[in-house]
mmCIF file with all atom_site columns, C-alpha atoms in Angstrom:
data_model
loop_
_atom_site.group_PDB
_atom_site.id
_atom_site.type_symbol
_atom_site.label_atom_id
_atom_site.label_alt_id
_atom_site.label_comp_id
_atom_site.label_asym_id
_atom_site.label_entity_id
_atom_site.label_seq_id
_atom_site.pdbx_PDB_ins_code
_atom_site.Cartn_x
_atom_site.Cartn_y
_atom_site.Cartn_z
_atom_site.occupancy
_atom_site.B_iso_or_equiv
_atom_site.pdbx_formal_charge
_atom_site.auth_seq_id
_atom_site.auth_comp_id
_atom_site.auth_asym_id
_atom_site.auth_atom_id
_atom_site.pdbx_PDB_model_num
ATOM 1   C CA . UNK M 1 1   ? -0.008 0.014  -0.003  1.00 0.00 ? 1   UNK M CA 1
ATOM 2   C CA . UNK M 1 2   ? 1.405  3.349  -1.052  1.00 0.00 ? 2   UNK M CA 1
ATOM 3   C CA . UNK M 1 3   ? 0.820  6.127  1.452   1.00 0.00 ? 3   UNK M CA 1
ATOM 4   C CA . UNK M 1 4   ? 3.137  8.924  0.264   1.00 0.00 ? 4   UNK M CA 1
ATOM 5   C CA . UNK M 1 5   ? 4.492  9.935  -3.127  1.00 0.00 ? 5   UNK M CA 1
ATOM 6   C CA . UNK M 1 6   ? 7.414  12.381 -3.330  1.00 0.00 ? 6   UNK M CA 1
ATOM 7   C CA . UNK M 1 7   ? 8.228  14.180 -6.545  1.00 0.00 ? 7   UNK M CA 1
ATOM 8   C CA . UNK M 1 8   ? 11.521 15.495 -7.854  1.00 0.00 ? 8   UNK M CA 1
ATOM 9   C CA . UNK M 1 9   ? 11.182 18.958 -9.483  1.00 0.00 ? 9   UNK M CA 1
ATOM 10  C CA . UNK M 1 10  ? 13.240 19.565 -12.629 1.00 0.00 ? 10  UNK M CA 1
ATOM 11  C CA . UNK M 1 11  ? 12.000 17.454 -15.578 1.00 0.00 ? 11  UNK M CA 1
ATOM 12  C CA . UNK M 1 12  ? 9.588  15.681 -13.281 1.00 0.00 ? 12  UNK M CA 1
ATOM 13  C CA . UNK M 1 13  ? 7.046  18.377 -12.503 1.00 0.00 ? 13  UNK M CA 1
ATOM 14  C CA . UNK M 1 14  ? 8.669  21.359 -14.259 1.00 0.00 ? 14  UNK M CA 1
ATOM 15  C CA . UNK M 1 15  ? 10.286 21.783 -17.683 1.00 0.00 ? 15  UNK M CA 1
ATOM 16  C CA . UNK M 1 16  ? 13.850 22.985 -17.617 1.00 0.00 ? 16  UNK M CA 1
ATOM 17  C CA . UNK M 1 17  ? 13.503 25.006 -20.796 1.00 0.00 ? 17  UNK M CA 1
ATOM 18  C CA . UNK M 1 18  ? 13.372 28.392 -19.111 1.00 0.00 ? 18  UNK M CA 1
ATOM 19  C CA . UNK M 1 19  ? 16.232 27.518 -16.749 1.00 0.00 ? 19  UNK M CA 1
ATOM 20  C CA . UNK M 1 20  ? 18.711 26.689 -19.508 1.00 0.00 ? 20  UNK M CA 1
ATOM 21  C CA . UNK M 1 21  ? 17.499 29.463 -21.839 1.00 0.00 ? 21  UNK M CA 1
ATOM 22  C CA . UNK M 1 22  ? 18.077 32.008 -19.101 1.00 0.00 ? 22  UNK M CA 1
ATOM 23  C CA . UNK M 1 23  ? 21.603 30.717 -18.486 1.00 0.00 ? 23  UNK M CA 1
ATOM 24  C CA . UNK M 1 24  ? 22.367 30.801 -22.225 1.00 0.00 ? 24  UNK M CA 1
ATOM 25  C CA . UNK M 1 25  ? 21.134 34.418 -22.424 1.00 0.00 ? 25  UNK M CA 1
ATOM 26  C CA . UNK M 1 26  ? 23.159 35.380 -19.333 1.00 0.00 ? 26  UNK M CA 1
ATOM 27  C CA . UNK M 1 27  ? 26.344 33.819 -20.652 1.00 0.00 ? 27  UNK M CA 1
ATOM 28  C CA . UNK M 1 28  ? 25.723 35.236 -24.121 1.00 0.00 ? 28  UNK M CA 1
ATOM 29  C CA . UNK M 1 29  ? 25.756 31.984 -26.029 1.00 0.00 ? 29  UNK M CA 1
ATOM 30  C CA . UNK M 1 30  ? 23.093 30.643 -28.436 1.00 0.00 ? 30  UNK M CA 1
ATOM 31  C CA . UNK M 1 31  ? 20.399 28.728 -26.624 1.00 0.00 ? 31  UNK M CA 1
ATOM 32  C CA . UNK M 1 32  ? 20.879 25.788 -28.954 1.00 0.00 ? 32  UNK M CA 1
ATOM 33  C CA . UNK M 1 33  ? 24.541 25.619 -28.068 1.00 0.00 ? 33  UNK M CA 1
ATOM 34  C CA . UNK M 1 34  ? 23.910 25.297 -24.357 1.00 0.00 ? 34  UNK M CA 1
ATOM 35  C CA . UNK M 1 35  ? 21.105 22.864 -24.958 1.00 0.00 ? 35  UNK M CA 1
ATOM 36  C CA . UNK M 1 36  ? 23.435 20.666 -27.018 1.00 0.00 ? 36  UNK M CA 1
ATOM 37  C CA . UNK M 1 37  ? 26.078 20.846 -24.301 1.00 0.00 ? 37  UNK M CA 1
ATOM 38  C CA . UNK M 1 38  ? 23.546 19.785 -21.692 1.00 0.00 ? 38  UNK M CA 1
ATOM 39  C CA . UNK M 1 39  ? 22.780 16.773 -23.860 1.00 0.00 ? 39  UNK M CA 1
ATOM 40  C CA . UNK M 1 40  ? 26.462 15.994 -24.122 1.00 0.00 ? 40  UNK M CA 1
ATOM 41  C CA . UNK M 1 41  ? 27.038 15.985 -20.377 1.00 0.00 ? 41  UNK M CA 1
ATOM 42  C CA . UNK M 1 42  ? 23.891 13.902 -19.817 1.00 0.00 ? 42  UNK M CA 1
ATOM 43  C CA . UNK M 1 43  ? 25.254 11.364 -22.288 1.00 0.00 ? 43  UNK M CA 1
ATOM 44  C CA . UNK M 1 44  ? 28.513 11.213 -20.323 1.00 0.00 ? 44  UNK M CA 1
ATOM 45  C CA . UNK M 1 45  ? 26.605 10.749 -17.038 1.00 0.00 ? 45  UNK M CA 1
ATOM 46  C CA . UNK M 1 46  ? 27.936 14.070 -15.714 1.00 0.00 ? 46  UNK M CA 1
ATOM 47  C CA . UNK M 1 47  ? 26.075 16.714 -13.706 1.00 0.00 ? 47  UNK M CA 1
ATOM 48  C CA . UNK M 1 48  ? 24.095 19.203 -15.779 1.00 0.00 ? 48  UNK M CA 1
ATOM 49  C CA . UNK M 1 49  ? 26.195 22.073 -14.344 1.00 0.00 ? 49  UNK M CA 1
ATOM 50  C CA . UNK M 1 50  ? 29.152 20.802 -16.341 1.00 0.00 ? 50  UNK M CA 1
ATOM 51  C CA . UNK M 1 51  ? 27.482 22.291 -19.396 1.00 0.00 ? 51  UNK M CA 1
ATOM 52  C CA . UNK M 1 52  ? 28.005 25.758 -17.949 1.00 0.00 ? 52  UNK M CA 1
ATOM 53  C CA . UNK M 1 53  ? 31.653 24.980 -17.270 1.00 0.00 ? 53  UNK M CA 1
ATOM 54  C CA . UNK M 1 54  ? 32.084 23.935 -20.905 1.00 0.00 ? 54  UNK M CA 1
ATOM 55  C CA . UNK M 1 55  ? 30.751 27.315 -22.003 1.00 0.00 ? 55  UNK M CA 1
ATOM 56  C CA . UNK M 1 56  ? 32.840 29.249 -19.490 1.00 0.00 ? 56  UNK M CA 1
ATOM 57  C CA . UNK M 1 57  ? 35.737 27.236 -17.985 1.00 0.00 ? 57  UNK M CA 1
ATOM 58  C CA . UNK M 1 58  ? 36.377 28.119 -14.393 1.00 0.00 ? 58  UNK M CA 1
ATOM 59  C CA . UNK M 1 59  ? 32.964 29.690 -13.877 1.00 0.00 ? 59  UNK M CA 1
ATOM 60  C CA . UNK M 1 60  ? 31.884 30.225 -10.256 1.00 0.00 ? 60  UNK M CA 1
ATOM 61  C CA . UNK M 1 61  ? 28.253 29.172 -10.692 1.00 0.00 ? 61  UNK M CA 1
ATOM 62  C CA . UNK M 1 62  ? 27.166 30.373 -7.263  1.00 0.00 ? 62  UNK M CA 1
ATOM 63  C CA . UNK M 1 63  ? 28.652 33.832 -7.897  1.00 0.00 ? 63  UNK M CA 1
ATOM 64  C CA . UNK M 1 64  ? 27.035 34.027 -11.304 1.00 0.00 ? 64  UNK M CA 1
ATOM 65  C CA . UNK M 1 65  ? 23.726 33.007 -9.786  1.00 0.00 ? 65  UNK M CA 1
ATOM 66  C CA . UNK M 1 66  ? 23.973 35.887 -7.321  1.00 0.00 ? 66  UNK M CA 1
ATOM 67  C CA . UNK M 1 67  ? 24.945 38.266 -10.080 1.00 0.00 ? 67  UNK M CA 1
ATOM 68  C CA . UNK M 1 68  ? 21.869 37.235 -12.081 1.00 0.00 ? 68  UNK M CA 1
ATOM 69  C CA . UNK M 1 69  ? 19.649 37.845 -9.069  1.00 0.00 ? 69  UNK M CA 1
ATOM 70  C CA . UNK M 1 70  ? 21.157 41.286 -8.492  1.00 0.00 ? 70  UNK M CA 1
ATOM 71  C CA . UNK M 1 71  ? 20.663 42.196 -12.148 1.00 0.00 ? 71  UNK M CA 1
ATOM 72  C CA . UNK M 1 72  ? 17.032 41.144 -12.090 1.00 0.00 ? 72  UNK M CA 1
ATOM 73  C CA . UNK M 1 73  ? 17.574 38.021 -14.191 1.00 0.00 ? 73  UNK M CA 1
ATOM 74  C CA . UNK M 1 74  ? 17.141 35.466 -11.405 1.00 0.00 ? 74  UNK M CA 1
ATOM 75  C CA . UNK M 1 75  ? 14.978 32.379 -11.148 1.00 0.00 ? 75  UNK M CA 1
ATOM 76  C CA . UNK M 1 76  ? 11.407 32.499 -12.311 1.00 0.00 ? 76  UNK M CA 1
ATOM 77  C CA . UNK M 1 77  ? 8.612  29.968 -12.538 1.00 0.00 ? 77  UNK M CA 1
ATOM 78  C CA . UNK M 1 78  ? 5.024  30.219 -13.576 1.00 0.00 ? 78  UNK M CA 1
ATOM 79  C CA . UNK M 1 79  ? 2.179  27.917 -14.684 1.00 0.00 ? 79  UNK M CA 1
ATOM 80  C CA . UNK M 1 80  ? 3.694  27.463 -18.137 1.00 0.00 ? 80  UNK M CA 1
ATOM 81  C CA . UNK M 1 81  ? 6.751  25.718 -16.613 1.00 0.00 ? 81  UNK M CA 1
ATOM 82  C CA . UNK M 1 82  ? 4.610  22.851 -15.258 1.00 0.00 ? 82  UNK M CA 1
ATOM 83  C CA . UNK M 1 83  ? 4.083  19.707 -17.301 1.00 0.00 ? 83  UNK M CA 1
ATOM 84  C CA . UNK M 1 84  ? 0.455  19.380 -18.263 1.00 0.00 ? 84  UNK M CA 1
ATOM 85  C CA . UNK M 1 85  ? -0.171 16.296 -16.196 1.00 0.00 ? 85  UNK M CA 1
ATOM 86  C CA . UNK M 1 86  ? 1.088  17.730 -12.890 1.00 0.00 ? 86  UNK M CA 1
ATOM 87  C CA . UNK M 1 87  ? -2.011 19.300 -11.433 1.00 0.00 ? 87  UNK M CA 1
ATOM 88  C CA . UNK M 1 88  ? -4.401 16.472 -12.534 1.00 0.00 ? 88  UNK M CA 1
ATOM 89  C CA . UNK M 1 89  ? -2.069 13.777 -11.241 1.00 0.00 ? 89  UNK M CA 1
ATOM 90  C CA . UNK M 1 90  ? -1.298 15.387 -7.902  1.00 0.00 ? 90  UNK M CA 1
ATOM 91  C CA . UNK M 1 91  ? -4.987 16.218 -7.343  1.00 0.00 ? 91  UNK M CA 1
ATOM 92  C CA . UNK M 1 92  ? -6.045 12.618 -8.180  1.00 0.00 ? 92  UNK M CA 1
ATOM 93  C CA . UNK M 1 93  ? -3.448 11.183 -5.787  1.00 0.00 ? 93  UNK M CA 1
ATOM 94  C CA . UNK M 1 94  ? -4.658 13.372 -2.917  1.00 0.00 ? 94  UNK M CA 1
ATOM 95  C CA . UNK M 1 95  ? -8.246 12.317 -3.660  1.00 0.00 ? 95  UNK M CA 1
ATOM 96  C CA . UNK M 1 96  ? -7.053 8.742  -3.194  1.00 0.00 ? 96  UNK M CA 1
ATOM 97  C CA . UNK M 1 97  ? -5.740 9.660  0.235   1.00 0.00 ? 97  UNK M CA 1
ATOM 98  C CA . UNK M 1 98  ? -2.040 9.772  -0.735  1.00 0.00 ? 98  UNK M CA 1
ATOM 99  C CA . UNK M 1 99  ? 0.235  12.324 0.902   1.00 0.00 ? 99  UNK M CA 1
ATOM 100 C CA . UNK M 1 100 ? 1.869  14.310 -1.870  1.00 0.00 ? 100 UNK M CA 1
ATOM 101 C CA . UNK M 1 101 ? 5.247  15.970 -1.409  1.00 0.00 ? 101 UNK M CA 1
ATOM 102 C CA . UNK M 1 102 ? 7.473  17.934 -3.835  1.00 0.00 ? 102 UNK M CA 1
ATOM 103 C CA . UNK M 1 103 ? 11.150 17.775 -2.844  1.00 0.00 ? 103 UNK M CA 1
ATOM 104 C CA . UNK M 1 104 ? 14.064 18.297 -5.245  1.00 0.00 ? 104 UNK M CA 1
ATOM 105 C CA . UNK M 1 105 ? 17.496 19.819 -5.655  1.00 0.00 ? 105 UNK M CA 1
ATOM 106 C CA . UNK M 1 106 ? 16.583 23.474 -5.932  1.00 0.00 ? 106 UNK M CA 1
ATOM 107 C CA . UNK M 1 107 ? 17.427 26.747 -4.283  1.00 0.00 ? 107 UNK M CA 1
ATOM 108 C CA . UNK M 1 108 ? 15.364 28.380 -1.487  1.00 0.00 ? 108 UNK M CA 1
ATOM 109 C CA . UNK M 1 109 ? 14.180 30.876 -4.079  1.00 0.00 ? 109 UNK M CA 1
ATOM 110 C CA . UNK M 1 110 ? 12.862 28.042 -6.252  1.00 0.00 ? 110 UNK M CA 1
ATOM 111 C CA . UNK M 1 111 ? 11.005 26.761 -3.207  1.00 0.00 ? 111 UNK M CA 1
ATOM 112 C CA . UNK M 1 112 ? 9.282  30.111 -2.852  1.00 0.00 ? 112 UNK M CA 1
ATOM 113 C CA . UNK M 1 113 ? 8.331  30.138 -6.511  1.00 0.00 ? 113 UNK M CA 1
ATOM 114 C CA . UNK M 1 114 ? 6.995  26.576 -6.372  1.00 0.00 ? 114 UNK M CA 1
ATOM 115 C CA . UNK M 1 115 ? 4.877  27.282 -3.339  1.00 0.00 ? 115 UNK M CA 1
ATOM 116 C CA . UNK M 1 116 ? 3.484  30.402 -5.026  1.00 0.00 ? 116 UNK M CA 1
ATOM 117 C CA . UNK M 1 117 ? 2.034  28.129 -7.715  1.00 0.00 ? 117 UNK M CA 1
ATOM 118 C CA . UNK M 1 118 ? -0.228 26.637 -5.043  1.00 0.00 ? 118 UNK M CA 1
ATOM 119 C CA . UNK M 1 119 ? 0.270  23.043 -6.222  1.00 0.00 ? 119 UNK M CA 1
ATOM 120 C CA . UNK M 1 120 ? -2.053 20.336 -4.893  1.00 0.00 ? 120 UNK M CA 1
ATOM 121 C CA . UNK M 1 121 ? 0.631  19.053 -2.506  1.00 0.00 ? 121 UNK M CA 1
ATOM 122 C CA . UNK M 1 122 ? 0.915  18.649 1.240   1.00 0.00 ? 122 UNK M CA 1
ATOM 123 C CA . UNK M 1 123 ? 4.505  19.974 1.274   1.00 0.00 ? 123 UNK M CA 1
ATOM 124 C CA . UNK M 1 124 ? 6.844  21.695 -1.161  1.00 0.00 ? 124 UNK M CA 1
ATOM 125 C CA . UNK M 1 125 ? 10.492 21.909 -0.056  1.00 0.00 ? 125 UNK M CA 1
ATOM 126 C CA . UNK M 1 126 ? 13.942 22.144 -1.660  1.00 0.00 ? 126 UNK M CA 1
ATOM 127 C CA . UNK M 1 127 ? 17.436 20.941 -0.911  1.00 0.00 ? 127 UNK M CA 1
ATOM 128 C CA . UNK M 1 128 ? 18.525 24.571 -0.449  1.00 0.00 ? 128 UNK M CA 1
ATOM 129 C CA . UNK M 1 129 ? 16.042 24.900 2.376   1.00 0.00 ? 129 UNK M CA 1
ATOM 130 C CA . UNK M 1 130 ? 17.091 21.623 3.974   1.00 0.00 ? 130 UNK M CA 1
ATOM 131 C CA . UNK M 1 131 ? 20.774 22.244 3.644   1.00 0.00 ? 131 UNK M CA 1
ATOM 132 C CA . UNK M 1 132 ? 21.390 18.790 2.110   1.00 0.00 ? 132 UNK M CA 1
ATOM 133 C CA . UNK M 1 133 ? 21.093 17.770 -1.534  1.00 0.00 ? 133 UNK M CA 1
ATOM 134 C CA . UNK M 1 134 ? 20.636 14.605 -3.590  1.00 0.00 ? 134 UNK M CA 1
ATOM 135 C CA . UNK M 1 135 ? 22.217 12.164 -3.951  1.00 0.00 ? 135 UNK M CA 1
ATOM 136 C CA . UNK M 1 136 ? 23.299 12.421 -0.312  1.00 0.00 ? 136 UNK M CA 1
ATOM 137 C CA . UNK M 1 137 ? 21.586 9.959  2.039   1.00 0.00 ? 137 UNK M CA 1
ATOM 138 C CA . UNK M 1 138 ? 20.718 12.843 4.319   1.00 0.00 ? 138 UNK M CA 1
ATOM 139 C CA . UNK M 1 139 ? 18.330 14.276 1.714   1.00 0.00 ? 139 UNK M CA 1
ATOM 140 C CA . UNK M 1 140 ? 16.370 11.014 1.582   1.00 0.00 ? 140 UNK M CA 1
ATOM 141 C CA . UNK M 1 141 ? 16.388 10.757 5.368   1.00 0.00 ? 141 UNK M CA 1
ATOM 142 C CA . UNK M 1 142 ? 14.656 14.140 5.384   1.00 0.00 ? 142 UNK M CA 1
ATOM 143 C CA . UNK M 1 143 ? 12.276 12.838 2.729   1.00 0.00 ? 143 UNK M CA 1
ATOM 144 C CA . UNK M 1 144 ? 11.306 9.969  4.997   1.00 0.00 ? 144 UNK M CA 1
ATOM 145 C CA . UNK M 1 145 ? 10.821 12.312 7.945   1.00 0.00 ? 145 UNK M CA 1
ATOM 146 C CA . UNK M 1 146 ? 8.276  14.421 6.055   1.00 0.00 ? 146 UNK M CA 1
ATOM 147 C CA . UNK M 1 147 ? 6.713  11.442 4.266   1.00 0.00 ? 147 UNK M CA 1
ATOM 148 C CA . UNK M 1 148 ? 5.182  10.242 7.537   1.00 0.00 ? 148 UNK M CA 1
ATOM 149 C CA . UNK M 1 149 ? 5.150  6.731  6.094   1.00 0.00 ? 149 UNK M CA 1
ATOM 150 C CA . UNK M 1 150 ? 7.433  3.684  6.104   1.00 0.00 ? 150 UNK M CA 1
ATOM 151 C CA . UNK M 1 151 ? 10.052 3.558  3.318   1.00 0.00 ? 151 UNK M CA 1
ATOM 152 C CA . UNK M 1 152 ? 8.284  0.679  1.537   1.00 0.00 ? 152 UNK M CA 1
ATOM 153 C CA . UNK M 1 153 ? 5.111  2.725  1.510   1.00 0.00 ? 153 UNK M CA 1
ATOM 154 C CA . UNK M 1 154 ? 6.799  5.779  0.099   1.00 0.00 ? 154 UNK M CA 1
ATOM 155 C CA . UNK M 1 155 ? 7.562  6.325  -3.621  1.00 0.00 ? 155 UNK M CA 1
ATOM 156 C CA . UNK M 1 156 ? 10.110 8.793  -4.937  1.00 0.00 ? 156 UNK M CA 1
ATOM 157 C CA . UNK M 1 157 ? 9.441  9.886  -8.496  1.00 0.00 ? 157 UNK M CA 1
ATOM 158 C CA . UNK M 1 158 ? 12.281 11.298 -10.599 1.00 0.00 ? 158 UNK M CA 1
ATOM 159 C CA . UNK M 1 159 ? 14.041 11.359 -13.970 1.00 0.00 ? 159 UNK M CA 1
ATOM 160 C CA . UNK M 1 160 ? 17.703 11.249 -12.904 1.00 0.00 ? 160 UNK M CA 1
ATOM 161 C CA . UNK M 1 161 ? 19.280 7.815  -12.156 1.00 0.00 ? 161 UNK M CA 1
ATOM 162 C CA . UNK M 1 162 ? 22.213 9.062  -10.088 1.00 0.00 ? 162 UNK M CA 1
ATOM 163 C CA . UNK M 1 163 ? 20.321 11.758 -8.160  1.00 0.00 ? 163 UNK M CA 1
ATOM 164 C CA . UNK M 1 164 ? 16.883 10.127 -7.855  1.00 0.00 ? 164 UNK M CA 1
ATOM 165 C CA . UNK M 1 165 ? 16.575 6.449  -8.607  1.00 0.00 ? 165 UNK M CA 1
ATOM 166 C CA . UNK M 1 166 ? 19.707 4.857  -7.140  1.00 0.00 ? 166 UNK M CA 1
ATOM 167 C CA . UNK M 1 167 ? 19.999 6.868  -3.915  1.00 0.00 ? 167 UNK M CA 1
ATOM 168 C CA . UNK M 1 168 ? 16.281 6.687  -3.177  1.00 0.00 ? 168 UNK M CA 1
ATOM 169 C CA . UNK M 1 169 ? 16.435 2.948  -3.632  1.00 0.00 ? 169 UNK M CA 1
ATOM 170 C CA . UNK M 1 170 ? 19.474 2.666  -1.343  1.00 0.00 ? 170 UNK M CA 1
ATOM 171 C CA . UNK M 1 171 ? 17.534 4.631  1.279   1.00 0.00 ? 171 UNK M CA 1
ATOM 172 C CA . UNK M 1 172 ? 14.812 1.992  1.170   1.00 0.00 ? 172 UNK M CA 1
ATOM 173 C CA . UNK M 1 173 ? 12.183 3.904  -0.773  1.00 0.00 ? 173 UNK M CA 1
ATOM 174 C CA . UNK M 1 174 ? 10.275 2.528  -3.701  1.00 0.00 ? 174 UNK M CA 1
ATOM 175 C CA . UNK M 1 175 ? 11.058 4.406  -6.908  1.00 0.00 ? 175 UNK M CA 1
ATOM 176 C CA . UNK M 1 176 ? 9.371  5.390  -10.119 1.00 0.00 ? 176 UNK M CA 1
ATOM 177 C CA . UNK M 1 177 ? 11.541 6.494  -13.040 1.00 0.00 ? 177 UNK M CA 1
ATOM 178 C CA . UNK M 1 178 ? 9.750  8.930  -15.331 1.00 0.00 ? 178 UNK M CA 1
ATOM 179 C CA . UNK M 1 179 ? 10.754 9.003  -19.022 1.00 0.00 ? 179 UNK M CA 1
ATOM 180 C CA . UNK M 1 180 ? 10.890 12.766 -19.237 1.00 0.00 ? 180 UNK M CA 1
ATOM 181 C CA . UNK M 1 181 ? 13.631 15.248 -20.054 1.00 0.00 ? 181 UNK M CA 1
ATOM 182 C CA . UNK M 1 182 ? 17.168 14.360 -21.229 1.00 0.00 ? 182 UNK M CA 1
ATOM 183 C CA . UNK M 1 183 ? 18.035 12.094 -18.314 1.00 0.00 ? 183 UNK M CA 1
ATOM 184 C CA . UNK M 1 184 ? 14.703 10.370 -18.271 1.00 0.00 ? 184 UNK M CA 1
ATOM 185 C CA . UNK M 1 185 ? 14.737 9.514  -21.967 1.00 0.00 ? 185 UNK M CA 1
ATOM 186 C CA . UNK M 1 186 ? 18.451 8.701  -22.424 1.00 0.00 ? 186 UNK M CA 1
ATOM 187 C CA . UNK M 1 187 ? 18.674 6.412  -19.411 1.00 0.00 ? 187 UNK M CA 1
ATOM 188 C CA . UNK M 1 188 ? 15.175 4.890  -19.503 1.00 0.00 ? 188 UNK M CA 1
ATOM 189 C CA . UNK M 1 189 ? 16.322 1.525  -20.825 1.00 0.00 ? 189 UNK M CA 1
ATOM 190 C CA . UNK M 1 190 ? 19.662 1.345  -19.013 1.00 0.00 ? 190 UNK M CA 1
ATOM 191 C CA . UNK M 1 191 ? 19.965 -2.087 -17.374 1.00 0.00 ? 191 UNK M CA 1
ATOM 192 C CA . UNK M 1 192 ? 20.809 -0.652 -13.955 1.00 0.00 ? 192 UNK M CA 1
ATOM 193 C CA . UNK M 1 193 ? 17.852 1.759  -14.069 1.00 0.00 ? 193 UNK M CA 1
ATOM 194 C CA . UNK M 1 194 ? 15.497 -1.018 -15.139 1.00 0.00 ? 194 UNK M CA 1
ATOM 195 C CA . UNK M 1 195 ? 16.739 -3.184 -12.255 1.00 0.00 ? 195 UNK M CA 1
ATOM 196 C CA . UNK M 1 196 ? 16.457 -0.420 -9.651  1.00 0.00 ? 196 UNK M CA 1
ATOM 197 C CA . UNK M 1 197 ? 13.088 1.131  -10.584 1.00 0.00 ? 197 UNK M CA 1
ATOM 198 C CA . UNK M 1 198 ? 9.947  -0.376 -9.127  1.00 0.00 ? 198 UNK M CA 1
ATOM 199 C CA . UNK M 1 199 ? 8.060  1.309  -11.927 1.00 0.00 ? 199 UNK M CA 1
ATOM 200 C CA . UNK M 1 200 ? 8.986  2.977  -15.178 1.00 0.00 ? 200 UNK M CA 1
ATOM 201 C CA . UNK M 1 201 ? 6.397  5.494  -16.281 1.00 0.00 ? 201 UNK M CA 1
ATOM 202 C CA . UNK M 1 202 ? 5.800  7.815  -19.239 1.00 0.00 ? 202 UNK M CA 1
ATOM 203 C CA . UNK M 1 203 ? 3.712  10.323 -17.325 1.00 0.00 ? 203 UNK M CA 1
ATOM 204 C CA . UNK M 1 204 ? 2.533  11.136 -13.829 1.00 0.00 ? 204 UNK M CA 1
ATOM 205 C CA . UNK M 1 205 ? -1.026 9.987  -14.516 1.00 0.00 ? 205 UNK M CA 1
ATOM 206 C CA . UNK M 1 206 ? 0.246  6.381  -14.317 1.00 0.00 ? 206 UNK M CA 1
ATOM 207 C CA . UNK M 1 207 ? 0.782  6.821  -10.560 1.00 0.00 ? 207 UNK M CA 1
ATOM 208 C CA . UNK M 1 208 ? -2.944 6.693  -9.727  1.00 0.00 ? 208 UNK M CA 1
ATOM 209 C CA . UNK M 1 209 ? -3.215 3.150  -11.124 1.00 0.00 ? 209 UNK M CA 1
ATOM 210 C CA . UNK M 1 210 ? -0.054 2.154  -9.209  1.00 0.00 ? 210 UNK M CA 1
ATOM 211 C CA . UNK M 1 211 ? -1.636 3.349  -5.979  1.00 0.00 ? 211 UNK M CA 1
ATOM 212 C CA . UNK M 1 212 ? -4.884 1.583  -6.765  1.00 0.00 ? 212 UNK M CA 1
ATOM 213 C CA . UNK M 1 213 ? -3.212 -1.774 -7.594  1.00 0.00 ? 213 UNK M CA 1
#
């Protein structure tokens, strides 16, 4: 019996289009160039941030982030950044009595923006607010604290094998790998992902039938 479902953010409930486009504009490179570099680092199994370091070697990403905020070009999210199935799926899960949580590797500012969208969720929180990020075990320990359910009755939903699927599984949670975004598509049929994932889904609507089974 599934009591709690916890969702990653980037490329699980939100599209990353705006995020990478804004970085491309800030670094003054064509959007397609940065997009292609993101694909390249994904294919290598590297962190997405490596794409920024390919554009500007030696970049201090935290400093650039602060500079963007100061210049009025900081993080922004609105309804158009959500995947179309997010609100229907989260609402349906809550109607089934499931506790719904959104918890991903984002900044405190992203947490504010996500909460401003008034998602049908019991809790929205980010790694920046917790002070611990995926894939660290501490992140998933915090997930289990707020889940208010046993690990085998808690599902973590994400697209990223190294940040979501493998560490959540090691922490004892059940996991659903969503085929969405670069990581979700490229690694969907990887043997290790297939072995680790309890479910492999093409959209969030599939979760209601998983809960009902």
